[in-house]
């Protein structure tokens, strides 16, 4: 049974890089009918917060990345929050001490510092070993620790040999022997170190595949040594390349929004974000770009995950979001757009229902022009605010034929019996025909007069949605 995990540290919002890691784990698990575990790595007590954890969970749910086991729903291998597993880490650390593969260190921080200074002086890279640290493990020192209530840290005896990783994405990675000295696995505070906790958890949670960012590749050396020390089976590793900004440096805030939460606020749909993130490193066997989650699950494989870094192209994401928005029914679009409309203040929450018919028509009219839902306010503004006719609109009316056409248009709009789309179309067409006005400047001026903009939804829809009063009002002040 395939078991994978996403193991975020709750120290801030979920970023696109983390979301992509979560997505690849999710897709792999679902493709293999496996289990997707969510584990919260909150051993950095100073930086981890419950709010961050809650926001991570909320964002993952919003993206549709539902986990099968996790801190909120539990599961057979819990607890799923590292801060609730401290006893397990202690027990596991001392299991290694008993086997002679780890040891308690009674060295003081200043003594370590002095050792380090000496090694640097001798132009050696600072590295600790049992031989050097054990010299401080004297009965007197143990007594001193006991008296002062101090606990020793636990060091792992790092074997000085070569390790080879057969990574599912990176291929064969060789870690030369002797590059890493002994390292702390369990602190005197009772808190484990990341490389140790992650191995204990992945092993005890029976994780079969570790899919994560390649910023953890160097950590894998220590992790391989720990698996070996426990004689526990190795999971498969798949290290996914980083996401870069357009300038080729690692994606960061400098490149703009990176938190998934920001994209939600801007009006990105979870479907399009998921689709876009999947393509950052993975590609569909038929190179499909627009691809629903079910199809991604069906087609996903680690073999199609590239070992090259992916570039985050916000323009492409925007395009994709527009594609997904255009696929929505007007009802679905309205439902998603309502919070953004309310935010503009154009319609009060309690008036949404009574205006539903108008709003649905407005959604149909603006749907093609939306890339992010937060553009909805701007697209609707000509209907709710009174745009001032542009100088261009006024100037074009110095043309006699145009001015005559607008006069006639006013009269006919004023007198049509019902404000129906078909009637409006007939009136406009008849005016063009009867006055022989050049249609292009006529439509352009009409749009400028009604919306003070060059572009927007189809004119008949603008006219219809505005309603007769507003249309006559805006045409009237052109003073033709
Ligand atoms: N907590 C680690 C992180 O957020 C996860 C490391 C891992 O997946 O092994 O980067």
PDB file of N, CA and C and ligand atoms in Angstrom, residues 5 7-9 41 194 198 212 216, ligand 1:
ATOM      1  N   UNK A   5       3.266  11.410   2.358  1.00  0.00           N
ATOM      2  CA  UNK A   5       2.897  12.444   3.337  1.00  0.00           C
ATOM      3  C   UNK A   5       3.301  13.814   2.828  1.00  0.00           C
ATOM      4  N   UNK A   7       4.420  17.275   4.755  1.00  0.00           N
ATOM      5  CA  UNK A   7       4.842  17.550   6.127  1.00  0.00           C
ATOM      6  C   UNK A   7       5.233  19.015   6.317  1.00  0.00           C
ATOM      7  N   UNK A   8       4.274  19.915   6.233  1.00  0.00           N
ATOM      8  CA  UNK A   8       4.634  21.334   6.341  1.00  0.00           C
ATOM      9  C   UNK A   8       4.969  21.748   7.772  1.00  0.00           C
ATOM     10  N   UNK A   9       5.793  22.774   7.868  1.00  0.00           N
ATOM     11  CA  UNK A   9       6.042  23.398   9.165  1.00  0.00           C
ATOM     12  C   UNK A   9       5.085  24.584   9.266  1.00  0.00           C
ATOM     13  N   UNK A  41       4.873  19.539  11.116  1.00  0.00           N
ATOM     14  CA  UNK A  41       6.220  19.506  11.698  1.00  0.00           C
ATOM     15  C   UNK A  41       6.466  20.793  12.483  1.00  0.00           C
ATOM     16  N   UNK A 194      15.165  18.134  13.132  1.00  0.00           N
ATOM     17  CA  UNK A 194      14.366  17.785  11.941  1.00  0.00           C
ATOM     18  C   UNK A 194      14.755  16.465  11.288  1.00  0.00           C
ATOM     19  N   UNK A 198      12.028  13.418  11.221  1.00  0.00           N
ATOM     20  CA  UNK A 198      11.418  13.084   9.944  1.00  0.00           C
ATOM     21  C   UNK A 198      11.606  11.592   9.640  1.00  0.00           C
ATOM     22  N   UNK A 212       9.271  15.365  -2.035  1.00  0.00           N
ATOM     23  CA  UNK A 212       9.447  16.688  -1.417  1.00  0.00           C
ATOM     24  C   UNK A 212      10.397  17.525  -2.257  1.00  0.00           C
ATOM     25  N   UNK A 216      15.712  19.623   0.202  1.00  0.00           N
ATOM     26  CA  UNK A 216      15.968  18.633   1.258  1.00  0.00           C
ATOM     27  C   UNK A 216      16.926  17.533   0.820  1.00  0.00           C
TER      28      UNK A 216
HETATM   29  N1  LIG B   1       8.883  20.199   7.426  1.00  0.00           N
HETATM   30  C1  LIG B   1       9.674  20.136   6.262  1.00  0.00           C
HETATM   31  C2  LIG B   1       9.451  21.379   5.433  1.00  0.00           C
HETATM   32  O1  LIG B   1       8.450  22.048   5.624  1.00  0.00           O
HETATM   33  C3  LIG B   1       9.305  18.925   5.450  1.00  0.00           C
HETATM   34  C4  LIG B   1      10.487  18.152   5.084  1.00  0.00           C
HETATM   35  C5  LIG B   1      10.203  16.855   4.400  1.00  0.00           C
HETATM   36  O2  LIG B   1       9.261  16.787   3.606  1.00  0.00           O
HETATM   37  O3  LIG B   1      10.927  15.915   4.686  1.00  0.00           O
HETATM   38  O4  LIG B   1      10.251  21.708   4.601  1.00  0.00           O
END
